[in-house]
Coordinates of C-alpha atoms in Angstrom, one line a residue:
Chain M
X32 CA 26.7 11.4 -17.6
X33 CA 29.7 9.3 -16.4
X34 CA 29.8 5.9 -16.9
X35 CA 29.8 3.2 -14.3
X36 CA 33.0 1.6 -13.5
X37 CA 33.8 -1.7 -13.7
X38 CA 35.1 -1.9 -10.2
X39 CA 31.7 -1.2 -9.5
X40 CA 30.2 -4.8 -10.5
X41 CA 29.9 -7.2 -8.6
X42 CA 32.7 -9.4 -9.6
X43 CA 31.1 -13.1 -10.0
X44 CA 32.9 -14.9 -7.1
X45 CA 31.9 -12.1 -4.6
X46 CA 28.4 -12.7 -5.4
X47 CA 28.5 -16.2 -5.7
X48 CA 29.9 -16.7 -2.1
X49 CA 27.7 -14.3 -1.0
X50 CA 24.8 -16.5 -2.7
X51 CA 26.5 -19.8 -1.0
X52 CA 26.5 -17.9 2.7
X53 CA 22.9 -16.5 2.2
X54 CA 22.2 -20.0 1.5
X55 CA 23.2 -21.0 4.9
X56 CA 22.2 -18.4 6.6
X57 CA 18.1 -17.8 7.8
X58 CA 19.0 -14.2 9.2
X59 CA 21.5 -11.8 7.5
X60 CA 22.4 -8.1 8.7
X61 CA 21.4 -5.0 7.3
X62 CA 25.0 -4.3 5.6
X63 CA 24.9 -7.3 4.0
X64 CA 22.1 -7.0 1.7
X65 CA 23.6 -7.1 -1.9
X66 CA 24.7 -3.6 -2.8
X67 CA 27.6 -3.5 -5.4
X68 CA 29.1 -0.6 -4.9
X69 CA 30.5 -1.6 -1.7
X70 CA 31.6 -5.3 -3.3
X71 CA 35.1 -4.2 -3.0
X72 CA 35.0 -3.8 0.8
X73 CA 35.2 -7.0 2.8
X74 CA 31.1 -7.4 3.9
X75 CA 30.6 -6.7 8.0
X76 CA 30.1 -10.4 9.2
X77 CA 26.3 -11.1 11.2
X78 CA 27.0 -9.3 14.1
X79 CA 29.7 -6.7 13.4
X80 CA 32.5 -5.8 15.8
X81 CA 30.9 -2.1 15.7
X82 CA 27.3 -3.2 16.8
X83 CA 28.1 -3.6 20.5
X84 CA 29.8 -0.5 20.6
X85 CA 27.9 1.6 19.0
X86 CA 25.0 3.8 20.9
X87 CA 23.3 4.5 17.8
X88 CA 20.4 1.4 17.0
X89 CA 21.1 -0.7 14.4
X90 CA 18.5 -1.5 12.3
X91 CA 16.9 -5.1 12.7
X92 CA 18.4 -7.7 10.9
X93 CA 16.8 -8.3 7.5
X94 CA 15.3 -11.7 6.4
X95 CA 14.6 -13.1 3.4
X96 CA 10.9 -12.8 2.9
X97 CA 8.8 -16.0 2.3
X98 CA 8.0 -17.2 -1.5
X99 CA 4.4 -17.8 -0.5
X100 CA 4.3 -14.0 0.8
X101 CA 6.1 -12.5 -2.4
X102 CA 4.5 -14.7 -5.1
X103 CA 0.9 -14.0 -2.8
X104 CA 0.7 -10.2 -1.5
X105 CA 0.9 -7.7 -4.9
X106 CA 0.1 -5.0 -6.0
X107 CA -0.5 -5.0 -9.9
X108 CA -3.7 -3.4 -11.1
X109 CA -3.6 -5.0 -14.6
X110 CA -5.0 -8.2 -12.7
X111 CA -6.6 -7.1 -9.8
X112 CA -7.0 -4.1 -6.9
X113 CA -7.1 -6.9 -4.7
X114 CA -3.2 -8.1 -3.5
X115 CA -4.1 -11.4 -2.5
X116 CA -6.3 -12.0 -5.7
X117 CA -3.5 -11.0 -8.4
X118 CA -1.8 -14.2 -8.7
X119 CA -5.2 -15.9 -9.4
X120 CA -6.1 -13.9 -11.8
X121 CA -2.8 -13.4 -13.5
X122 CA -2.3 -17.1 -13.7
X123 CA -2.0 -18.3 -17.4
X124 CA -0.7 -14.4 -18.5
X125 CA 1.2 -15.5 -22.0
X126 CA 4.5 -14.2 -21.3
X127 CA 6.3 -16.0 -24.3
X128 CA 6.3 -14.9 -27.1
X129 CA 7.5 -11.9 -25.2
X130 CA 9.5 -8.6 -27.3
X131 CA 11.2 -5.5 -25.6
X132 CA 11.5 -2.2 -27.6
X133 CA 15.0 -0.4 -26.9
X134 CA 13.9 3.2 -28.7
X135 CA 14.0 6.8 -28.7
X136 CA 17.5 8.8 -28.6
X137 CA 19.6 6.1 -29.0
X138 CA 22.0 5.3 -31.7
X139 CA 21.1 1.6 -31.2
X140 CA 17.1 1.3 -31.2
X141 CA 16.2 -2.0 -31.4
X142 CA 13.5 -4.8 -30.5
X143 CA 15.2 -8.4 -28.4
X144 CA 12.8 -11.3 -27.9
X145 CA 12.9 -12.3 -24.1
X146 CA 15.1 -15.2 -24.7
X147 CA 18.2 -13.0 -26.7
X148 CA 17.8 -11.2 -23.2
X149 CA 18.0 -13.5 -21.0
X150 CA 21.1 -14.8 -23.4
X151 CA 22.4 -11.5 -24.2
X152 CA 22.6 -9.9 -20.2
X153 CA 23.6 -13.0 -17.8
X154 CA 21.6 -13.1 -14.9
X155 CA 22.8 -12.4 -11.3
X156 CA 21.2 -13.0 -8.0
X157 CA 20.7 -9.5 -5.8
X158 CA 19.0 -9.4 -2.7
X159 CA 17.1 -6.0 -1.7
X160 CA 14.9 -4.5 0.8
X161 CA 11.5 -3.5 -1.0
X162 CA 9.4 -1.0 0.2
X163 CA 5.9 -0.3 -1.3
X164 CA 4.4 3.0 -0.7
X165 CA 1.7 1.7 1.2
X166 CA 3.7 1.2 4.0
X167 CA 4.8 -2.5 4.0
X168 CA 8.1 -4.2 2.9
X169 CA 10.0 -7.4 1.8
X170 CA 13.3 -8.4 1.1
X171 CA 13.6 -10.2 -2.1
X172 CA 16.9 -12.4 -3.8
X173 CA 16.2 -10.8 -7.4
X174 CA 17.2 -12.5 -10.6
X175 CA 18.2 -9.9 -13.0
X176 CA 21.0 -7.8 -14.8
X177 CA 21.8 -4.5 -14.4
X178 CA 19.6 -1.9 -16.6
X179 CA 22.8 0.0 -17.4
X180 CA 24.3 -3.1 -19.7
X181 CA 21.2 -3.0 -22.0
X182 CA 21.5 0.2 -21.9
X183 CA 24.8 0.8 -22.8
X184 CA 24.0 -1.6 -25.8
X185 CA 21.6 1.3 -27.3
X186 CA 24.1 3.6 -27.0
X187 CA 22.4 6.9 -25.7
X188 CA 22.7 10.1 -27.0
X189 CA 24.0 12.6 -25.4
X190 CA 20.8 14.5 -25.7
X191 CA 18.8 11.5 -23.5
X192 CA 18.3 12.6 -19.7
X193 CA 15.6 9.9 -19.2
X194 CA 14.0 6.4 -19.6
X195 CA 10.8 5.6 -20.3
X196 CA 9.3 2.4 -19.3
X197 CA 6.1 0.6 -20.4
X198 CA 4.2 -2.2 -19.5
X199 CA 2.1 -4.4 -21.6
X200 CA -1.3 -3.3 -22.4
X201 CA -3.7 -5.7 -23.0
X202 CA -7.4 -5.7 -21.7
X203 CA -8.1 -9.1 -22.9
X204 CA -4.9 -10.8 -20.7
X205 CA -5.0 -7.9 -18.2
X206 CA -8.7 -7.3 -17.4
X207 CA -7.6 -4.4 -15.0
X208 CA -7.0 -2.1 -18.0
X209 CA -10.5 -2.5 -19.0
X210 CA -11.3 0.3 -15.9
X211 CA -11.4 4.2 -16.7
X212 CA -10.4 4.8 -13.1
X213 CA -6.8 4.9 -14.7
X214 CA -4.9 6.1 -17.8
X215 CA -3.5 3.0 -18.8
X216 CA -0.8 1.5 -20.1
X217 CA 1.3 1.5 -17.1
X218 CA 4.6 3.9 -17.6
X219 CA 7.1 4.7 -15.8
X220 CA 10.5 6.6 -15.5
X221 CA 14.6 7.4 -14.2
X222 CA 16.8 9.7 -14.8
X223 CA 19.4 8.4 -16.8
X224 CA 22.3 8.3 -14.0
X225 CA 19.4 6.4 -11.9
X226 CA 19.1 4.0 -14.6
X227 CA 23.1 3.6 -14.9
X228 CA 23.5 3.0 -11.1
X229 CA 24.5 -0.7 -10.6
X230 CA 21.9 -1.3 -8.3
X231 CA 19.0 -0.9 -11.0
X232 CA 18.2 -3.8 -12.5
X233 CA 16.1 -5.6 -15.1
X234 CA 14.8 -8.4 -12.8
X235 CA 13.4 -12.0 -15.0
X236 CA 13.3 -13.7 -12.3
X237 CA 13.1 -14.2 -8.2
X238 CA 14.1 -17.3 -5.2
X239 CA 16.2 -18.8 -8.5
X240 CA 13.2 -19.6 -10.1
X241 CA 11.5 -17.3 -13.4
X242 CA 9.4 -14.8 -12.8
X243 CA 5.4 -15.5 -12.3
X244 CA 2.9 -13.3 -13.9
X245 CA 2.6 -11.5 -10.5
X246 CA 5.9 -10.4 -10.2
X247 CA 6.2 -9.2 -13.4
X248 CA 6.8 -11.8 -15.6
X249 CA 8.8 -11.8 -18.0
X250 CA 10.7 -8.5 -17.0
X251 CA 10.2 -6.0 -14.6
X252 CA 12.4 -3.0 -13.2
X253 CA 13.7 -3.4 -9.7
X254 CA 15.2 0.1 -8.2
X255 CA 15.4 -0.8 -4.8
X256 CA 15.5 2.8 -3.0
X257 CA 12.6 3.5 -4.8
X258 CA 8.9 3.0 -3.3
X259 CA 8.0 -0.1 -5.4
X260 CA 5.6 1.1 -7.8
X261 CA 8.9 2.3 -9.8
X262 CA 9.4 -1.2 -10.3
X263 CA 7.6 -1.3 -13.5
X264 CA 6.5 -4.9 -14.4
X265 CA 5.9 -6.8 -17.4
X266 CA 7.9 -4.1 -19.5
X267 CA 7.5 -4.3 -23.2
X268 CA 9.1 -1.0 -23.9
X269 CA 12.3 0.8 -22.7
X270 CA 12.6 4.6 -24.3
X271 CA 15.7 6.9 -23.9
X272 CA 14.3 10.4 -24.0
X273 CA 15.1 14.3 -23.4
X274 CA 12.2 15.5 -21.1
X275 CA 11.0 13.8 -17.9
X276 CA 8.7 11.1 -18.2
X277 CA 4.7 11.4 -16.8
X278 CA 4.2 8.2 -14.8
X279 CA 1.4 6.2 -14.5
X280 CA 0.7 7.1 -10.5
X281 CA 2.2 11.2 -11.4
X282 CA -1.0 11.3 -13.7
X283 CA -3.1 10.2 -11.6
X284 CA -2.6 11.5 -8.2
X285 CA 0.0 14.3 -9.0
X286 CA 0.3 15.6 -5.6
X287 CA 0.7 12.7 -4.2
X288 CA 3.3 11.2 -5.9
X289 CA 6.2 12.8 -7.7
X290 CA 8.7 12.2 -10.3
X291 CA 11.5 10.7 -8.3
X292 CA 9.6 8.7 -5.1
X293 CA 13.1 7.9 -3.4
X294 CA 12.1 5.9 0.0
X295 CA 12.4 8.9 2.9
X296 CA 10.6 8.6 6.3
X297 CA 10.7 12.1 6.1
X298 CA 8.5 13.0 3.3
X299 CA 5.0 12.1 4.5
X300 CA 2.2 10.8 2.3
X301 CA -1.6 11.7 3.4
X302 CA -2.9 8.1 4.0
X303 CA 0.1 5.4 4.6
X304 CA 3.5 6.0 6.9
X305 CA 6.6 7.1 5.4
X306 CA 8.5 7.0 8.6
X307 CA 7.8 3.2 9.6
X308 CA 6.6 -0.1 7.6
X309 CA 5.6 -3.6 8.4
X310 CA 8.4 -6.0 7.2
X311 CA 5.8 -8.8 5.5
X312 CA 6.3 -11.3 8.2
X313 CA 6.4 -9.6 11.1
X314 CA 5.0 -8.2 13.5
X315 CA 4.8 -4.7 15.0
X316 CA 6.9 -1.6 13.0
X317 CA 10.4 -0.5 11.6
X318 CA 11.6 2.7 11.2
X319 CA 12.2 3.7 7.3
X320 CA 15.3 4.0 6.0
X321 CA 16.0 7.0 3.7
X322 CA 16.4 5.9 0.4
X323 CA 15.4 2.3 1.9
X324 CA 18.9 1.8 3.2
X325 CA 20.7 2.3 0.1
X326 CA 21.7 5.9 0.9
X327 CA 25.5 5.2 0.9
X328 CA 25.2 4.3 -2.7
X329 CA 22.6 6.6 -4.0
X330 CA 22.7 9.4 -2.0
X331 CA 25.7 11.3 -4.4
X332 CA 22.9 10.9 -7.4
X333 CA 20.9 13.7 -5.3
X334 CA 23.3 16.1 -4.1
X335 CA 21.9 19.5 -4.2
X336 CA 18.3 18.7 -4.6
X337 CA 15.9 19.5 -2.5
X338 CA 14.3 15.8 -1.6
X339 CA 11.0 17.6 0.3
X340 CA 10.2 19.2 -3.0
X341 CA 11.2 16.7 -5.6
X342 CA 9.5 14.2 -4.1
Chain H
X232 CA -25.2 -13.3 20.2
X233 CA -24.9 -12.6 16.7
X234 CA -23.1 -9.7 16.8
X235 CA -20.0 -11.2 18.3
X236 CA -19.8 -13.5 15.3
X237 CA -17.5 -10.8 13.5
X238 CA -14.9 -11.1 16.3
X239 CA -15.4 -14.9 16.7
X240 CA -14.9 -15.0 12.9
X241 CA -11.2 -13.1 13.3
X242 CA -9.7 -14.9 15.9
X243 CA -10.5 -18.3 14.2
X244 CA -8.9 -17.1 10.9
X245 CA -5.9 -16.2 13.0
X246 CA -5.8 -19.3 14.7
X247 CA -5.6 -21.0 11.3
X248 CA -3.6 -17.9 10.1
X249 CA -6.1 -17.6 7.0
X250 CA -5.5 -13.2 7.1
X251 CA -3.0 -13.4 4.5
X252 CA 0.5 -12.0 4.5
X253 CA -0.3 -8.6 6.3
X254 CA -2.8 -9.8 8.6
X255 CA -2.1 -7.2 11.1
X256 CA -3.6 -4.7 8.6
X257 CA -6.3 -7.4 7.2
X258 CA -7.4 -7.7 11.0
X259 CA -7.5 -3.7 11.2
X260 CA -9.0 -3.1 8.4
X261 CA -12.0 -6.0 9.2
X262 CA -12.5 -4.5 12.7
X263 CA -12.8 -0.8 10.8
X264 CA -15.2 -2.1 8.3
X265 CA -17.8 -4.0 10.8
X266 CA -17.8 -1.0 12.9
X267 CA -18.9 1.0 10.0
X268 CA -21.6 -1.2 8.6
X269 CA -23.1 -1.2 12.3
X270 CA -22.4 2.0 12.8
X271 CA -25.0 2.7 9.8
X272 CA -27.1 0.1 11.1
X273 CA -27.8 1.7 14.3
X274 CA -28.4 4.5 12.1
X275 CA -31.1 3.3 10.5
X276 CA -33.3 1.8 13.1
X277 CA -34.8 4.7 14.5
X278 CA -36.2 5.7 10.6
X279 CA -36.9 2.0 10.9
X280 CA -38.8 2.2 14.2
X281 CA -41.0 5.1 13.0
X282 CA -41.9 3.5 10.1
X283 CA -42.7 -0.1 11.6
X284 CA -43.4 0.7 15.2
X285 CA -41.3 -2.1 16.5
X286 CA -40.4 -1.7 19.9
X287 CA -38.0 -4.2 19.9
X288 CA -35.7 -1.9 17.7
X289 CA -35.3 0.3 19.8
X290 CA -33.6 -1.7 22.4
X291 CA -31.9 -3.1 18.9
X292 CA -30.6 0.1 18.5
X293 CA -28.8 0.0 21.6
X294 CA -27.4 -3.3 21.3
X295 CA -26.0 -2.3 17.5
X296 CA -24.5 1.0 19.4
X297 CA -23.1 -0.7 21.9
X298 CA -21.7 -3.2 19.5
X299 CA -20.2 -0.1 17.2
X300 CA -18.3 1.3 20.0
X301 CA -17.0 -2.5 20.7
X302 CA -15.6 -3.2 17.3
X303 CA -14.0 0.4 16.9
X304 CA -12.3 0.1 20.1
X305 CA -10.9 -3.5 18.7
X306 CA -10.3 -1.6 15.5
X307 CA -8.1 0.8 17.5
X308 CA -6.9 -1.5 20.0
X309 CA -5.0 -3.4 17.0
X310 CA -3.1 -0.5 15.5
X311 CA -2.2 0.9 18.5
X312 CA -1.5 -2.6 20.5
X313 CA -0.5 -5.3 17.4
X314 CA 0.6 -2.7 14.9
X315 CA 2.2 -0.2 16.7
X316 CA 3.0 -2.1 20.2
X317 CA 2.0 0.7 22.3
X318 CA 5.1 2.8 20.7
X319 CA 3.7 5.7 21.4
X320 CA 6.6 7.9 19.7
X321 CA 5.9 6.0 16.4
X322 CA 2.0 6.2 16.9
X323 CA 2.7 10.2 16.8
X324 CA 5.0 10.7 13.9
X325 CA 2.8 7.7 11.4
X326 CA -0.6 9.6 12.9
X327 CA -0.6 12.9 13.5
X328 CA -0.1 13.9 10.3
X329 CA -2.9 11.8 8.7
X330 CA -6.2 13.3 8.1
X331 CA -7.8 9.9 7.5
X332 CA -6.6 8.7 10.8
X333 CA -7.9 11.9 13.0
X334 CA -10.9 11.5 11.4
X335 CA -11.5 7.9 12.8
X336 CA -10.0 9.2 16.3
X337 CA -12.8 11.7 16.4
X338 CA -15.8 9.7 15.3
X339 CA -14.0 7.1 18.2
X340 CA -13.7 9.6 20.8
X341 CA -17.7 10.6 20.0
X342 CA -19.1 7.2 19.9
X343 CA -17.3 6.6 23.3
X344 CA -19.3 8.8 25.6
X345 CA -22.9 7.4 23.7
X346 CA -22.1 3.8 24.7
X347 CA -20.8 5.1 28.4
X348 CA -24.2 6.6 28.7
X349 CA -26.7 3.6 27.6
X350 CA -28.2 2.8 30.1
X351 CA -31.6 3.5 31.4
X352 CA -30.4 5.1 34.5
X353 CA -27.9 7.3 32.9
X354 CA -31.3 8.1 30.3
X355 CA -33.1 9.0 33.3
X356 CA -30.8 10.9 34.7
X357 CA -29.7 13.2 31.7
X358 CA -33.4 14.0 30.4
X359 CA -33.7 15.6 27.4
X360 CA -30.0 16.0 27.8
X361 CA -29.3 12.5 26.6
X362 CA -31.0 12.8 23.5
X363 CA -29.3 15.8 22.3
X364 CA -25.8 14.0 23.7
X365 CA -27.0 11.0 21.6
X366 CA -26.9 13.1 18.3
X367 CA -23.5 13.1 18.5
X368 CA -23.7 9.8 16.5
X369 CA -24.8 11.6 13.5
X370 CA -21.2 13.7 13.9
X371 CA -19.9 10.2 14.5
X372 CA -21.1 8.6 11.2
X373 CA -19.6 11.9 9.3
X374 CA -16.5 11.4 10.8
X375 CA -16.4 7.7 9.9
X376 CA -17.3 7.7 6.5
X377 CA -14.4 10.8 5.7
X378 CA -12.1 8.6 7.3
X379 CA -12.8 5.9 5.0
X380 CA -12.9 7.7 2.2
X381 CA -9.7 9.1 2.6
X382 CA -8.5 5.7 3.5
X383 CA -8.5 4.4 0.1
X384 CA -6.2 4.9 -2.6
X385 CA -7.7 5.0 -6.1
X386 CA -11.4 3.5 -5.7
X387 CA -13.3 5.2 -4.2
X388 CA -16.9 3.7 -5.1
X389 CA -17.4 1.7 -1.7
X390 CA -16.8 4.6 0.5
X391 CA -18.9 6.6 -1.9
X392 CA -21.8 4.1 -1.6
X393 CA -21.7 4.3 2.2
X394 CA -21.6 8.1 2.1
X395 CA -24.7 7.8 -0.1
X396 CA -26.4 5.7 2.6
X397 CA -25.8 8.3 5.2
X398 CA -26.7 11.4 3.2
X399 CA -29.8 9.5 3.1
X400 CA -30.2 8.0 6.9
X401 CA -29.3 11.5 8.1
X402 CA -32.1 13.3 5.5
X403 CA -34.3 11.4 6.8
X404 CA -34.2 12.8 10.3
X405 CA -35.2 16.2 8.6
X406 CA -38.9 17.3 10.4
X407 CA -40.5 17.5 6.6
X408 CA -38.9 13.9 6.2
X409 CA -39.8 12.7 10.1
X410 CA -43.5 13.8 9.7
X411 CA -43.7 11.7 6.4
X412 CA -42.7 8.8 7.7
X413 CA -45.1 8.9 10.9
X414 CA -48.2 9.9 8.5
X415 CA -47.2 6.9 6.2
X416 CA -47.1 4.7 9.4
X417 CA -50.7 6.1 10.8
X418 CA -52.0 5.5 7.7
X419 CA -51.1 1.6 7.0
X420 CA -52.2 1.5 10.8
X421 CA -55.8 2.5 10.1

C-alpha cells in the first residue's frame, strides 16, 4: 500500500483560486472539475485550445447543480423511499451530539466527537460530478477532507485491505429502518488504496454551508467515480479490516450490485442506464463517463482487473 | 371529458414546474402509471357488465381503451421525444438491453392495433375475428404489470398489488367463473 504524496494535495492557493473563479463563473468545463491529482498541471481554461481541433466530442460542460435540487432530490432510505420526501422527513435528525468510531486493525482505534473532526481535518471545498445508479447526476462543491488524513491518523496495519463504513441506526430518528425489506444498518466499503486516493473524501458539508440531514449530515463519504450509493451518509463508524466488506445494496441485491460499483457505461444494470444519465437540471441525455470522468486519476487503482466481472 | 384530466393535470404542473427536480422522469413515470390503472380499468368492465347489465359500460370500455392506448403512447412519446430526443442510437444501447423496458414496448405494440380497430365498422367487418384480436389486451395487461414490476427497485408491494388485481380480472373470464357471474346476475334479475 503506498502512501499518497504530498504533491498530490491540492495545495491551498490552487484551490482557493479555483474556489474564487468557480465563483465567477456559472458554467465550467469538464477538466476543471476539482481533481487533485492533476493540481500541479496548469487547469485547461473554459474553452481549451484543443477543443476546436479536436474531432473527438467533448463532453458538455458541467454546471454546478442547484441547492434546491441537491438539498431536494435524495435518495436515503433511513427517511424515506420517496426522493423528494427525505428532507421533510429527515428534518430535525439530531446530528450533534454526533461520535465517529476509528476501529479495527489499526494501531490507533479511537472515537472523535464531530467537532475534534471538523477541528482535527480542515475542510476543503471539491467540486465533483455525482452519478447515482439510477441513472441521473449532479455536480456538487463538497465540503470535506480527504479520508486518507483520518486514516493515516489510525495508523493501519499492514494486515488491513479494507474499510468499513456504517451509518447511524436508529428507528426512532430514522423511521426507514423500522422496514424488514432491508438489513439495516446501512454499511458500506473501499479498498484501502480507494480510501487513500485524494479524491475520497469525508464530506461535512456542501454550497459552503453544513451538511442537512439529507445529505448526510454530519459526515458522509463522497467517492466521486463511484455510483453514489458508496457515498455512505451519516457515518458513525469507520473500520479498517482484512476481508472485503458485505454492503448494504451487495446483501440485498447481489447480482445486481457488486463490491466495487465504479461508474462504467459499459457495465449494464437490468432496470436504469449505465451508458447515459440525466444531468439534474437538464434536459435530454449524456453519455456516462467511465469511472464518471475521473478515469485519469483512478484508473491505475484497477489495472489488471477485470471491471465486467468485478463489477 | 374526465379522462383527459390526467394530461391536463401534467401540463399544468409543468407550467408551474411543480414535477420536481427530474421531471422528465416524474412526467414518465405519471404517464406509465395512468395508463396502467386504465388499463385495468377497461379490464374490469366487461366482469362488470355481466354482473350489472349496464350497457353503457360497454361503450365505457371502449372509451377507457382508447384512453389506455392514449396515455401509453404519451408515456412513450416522452422517453423517446423529452428524454431521449429522438437519439435513436442512445434509445438502443439504454433499451435494448432492458427487460423491463421490452416488456412495456410489447404490451404498447399490442394495445396499438385494439384502439386502431374500435370502431363499429372495423367490429363489423372482422366478425368473430375482432373479438379474438381484442384478447390480446389480456397479453397486454401481462406485459404491463412485468414491466412494472421489474421497474422498481426494492418495493415491490404496489406492483404486486396490481398483479393481484389482474390474476383476479383475468380468472374471472374462466367459463366456470363467467357462468357464475351470469347466474348471479339472472338471479337478482328475477
Amino acid at each position: 500500500m503506498e502512501g499518497i504524496k504530498s504533491s498530490e494535495i491540492t495545495p491551498e492557493h490552487v484551490y482557493l483560486s479555483r474556489r474564487r473563479f468557480l465563483a465567477g463563473a456559472s458554467t465550467l468545463a469538464a477538466g476543471l472539475l476539482l481533481d487533485a491529482c492533476t493540481a500541479a498541471a496548469p487547469a485547461p481554461a473554459g474553452g481549451s485550445p484543443a477543443a476546436g481541433t479536436s474531432d473527438t466530442v467533448q463532453p458538455p460542460a458541467d454546471v454546478l447543480t442547484t441547492y434546491e435540487a441537491a438539498t431536494g432530490y435524495n435518495n436515503f432510505y433511513e427517511f424515506s423511499l420517496d426522493k423528494e420526501n427525505v428532507g421533510t422527513v429527515a428534518q430535525g435528525f439530531k446530528t450533534s451530539p454526533w461520535t465517529v468510531q476509528v476501529d479495527g486493525l489499526a494501531d490507533k482505534s479511537r472515537t472523535y466527537g464531530i467537532d475534534d473532526l471538523a477541528k482535527a481535518f480542515p475542510s476543503v471545498e471539491r467540486i465533483y460530478r455525482f452519478r447515482c445508479v439510477e441513472g441521473w447526476s449532479m455536480v456538487i462543491p463538497w465540503l470535506g477532507f480527504p479520508l486518507a488524513s483520518l486514516l493515516k491518523e489510525a495508523e493501519p496495519q499492514a494486515k488491513a485491505k479494507y474499510v468499513r463504513f456504517e451509518t447511524l441506526f436508529d428507528p426512532q430518528q430514522m423511521p426507514g429502518q423500522n422496514s424488514d425489506m432491508f438489513a439495516w444498518p446501512y454499511v458500506e466499503g473501499l479498498r484501502l488504496d480507494e480510501a487513500m486516493h485524494d479524491l475520497t473524501i469525508l464530506s461535512t458539508g456542501l454550497y459552503g454551508k453544513p451538511a442537512l440531514p439529507q445529505n448526510g449530515a454530519p459526515l458522509r463519504l463522497v467517492v466521486p467515480w463511484k455510483y453514489g450509493f458508496k457515498s455512505i451518509k451519516s457515518v458513525v463508524k469507520i473500520t479498517l479490516t482484512e476481508e472485503t466488506p458485505i454492503s448494504f445494496w451487495m446483501a440485498s441485491a447481489p447480482d445486481e450490485y457488486g463490491f466495487y460499483a465504479n461508474v462504467n457505461p459499459d457495465v449494464p444494470h437490468p432496470r436504469w442506464s449505465q451508458a447515459t444519465e440525466r444531468r439534474i437540471g437538464e434536459s435530454g441525455r449524456r453519455r456516462t463517463l467511465l469511472f464518471n470522468g475521473y478515469a485519469e486519476q483512478v484508473a491505475p487503482l484497477y489495472a489488471g482487473l477485470d471491471l465486467a466481472k468485478n463489477f | 371529458m374526465g379522462l383527459l384530466a390526467p394530461l391536463l393535470l401534467l401540463l399544468s404542473s409543468a407550467v408551474q414546474n411543480q414535477l420536481g427536480a427530474n421531471p422528465i422522469r416524474e412526467a414518465t413515470l405519471r404517464m406509465g402509471k395512468v395508463a396502467l390503472v386504465l388499463l385495468v380499468t377497461t379490464l374490469a368492465t366487461s366482469p362488470a357488465y355481466q354482473l350489472l347489465g349496464l350497457k353503457a359500460l360497454l361503450w365505457f370500455r371502449r372509451a377507457l381503451g382508447l384512453a389506455t392506448c392514449f396515455y401509453a403512447a404519451a408515456h412513450l412519446a416522452i422517453i423517446v421525444g423529452l428524454d431521449y430526443q429522438f437519439d435513436l442510437a442512445l434509445l438502443r444501447l439504454d433499451v435494448l438491453d432492458k427487460r423491463y423496458a421490452l416488456l412495456g414496448l410489447g404490451a404498447f405494440l399490442l394495445l396499438l392495433p385494439l384502439a386502431l380497430t374500435s370502431t363499429g365498422s372495423w367490429r363489423q367487418r372482422l366478425g368473430p375475428r375482432w373479438t379474438m384480436l381484442h384478447r390480446l389486451v389480456y397479453l397486454a395487461v401481462l406485459l404491463d404489470v412485468g414491466h412494472y414490476l421489474w421497474l422498481v427497485k426494492g418495493d415491490v408491494g404496489q406492483p404486486l398489488r396490481y398483479a393481484a388485481v389482474v390474476v383476479f380480472l383475468l380468472i374471472l373470464r374462466l367459463p366456470f367463473f363467467r357462468r357464475a357471474l351470469g347466474r348471479w346476475r339472472s338471479r337478482q334479475a328475477n
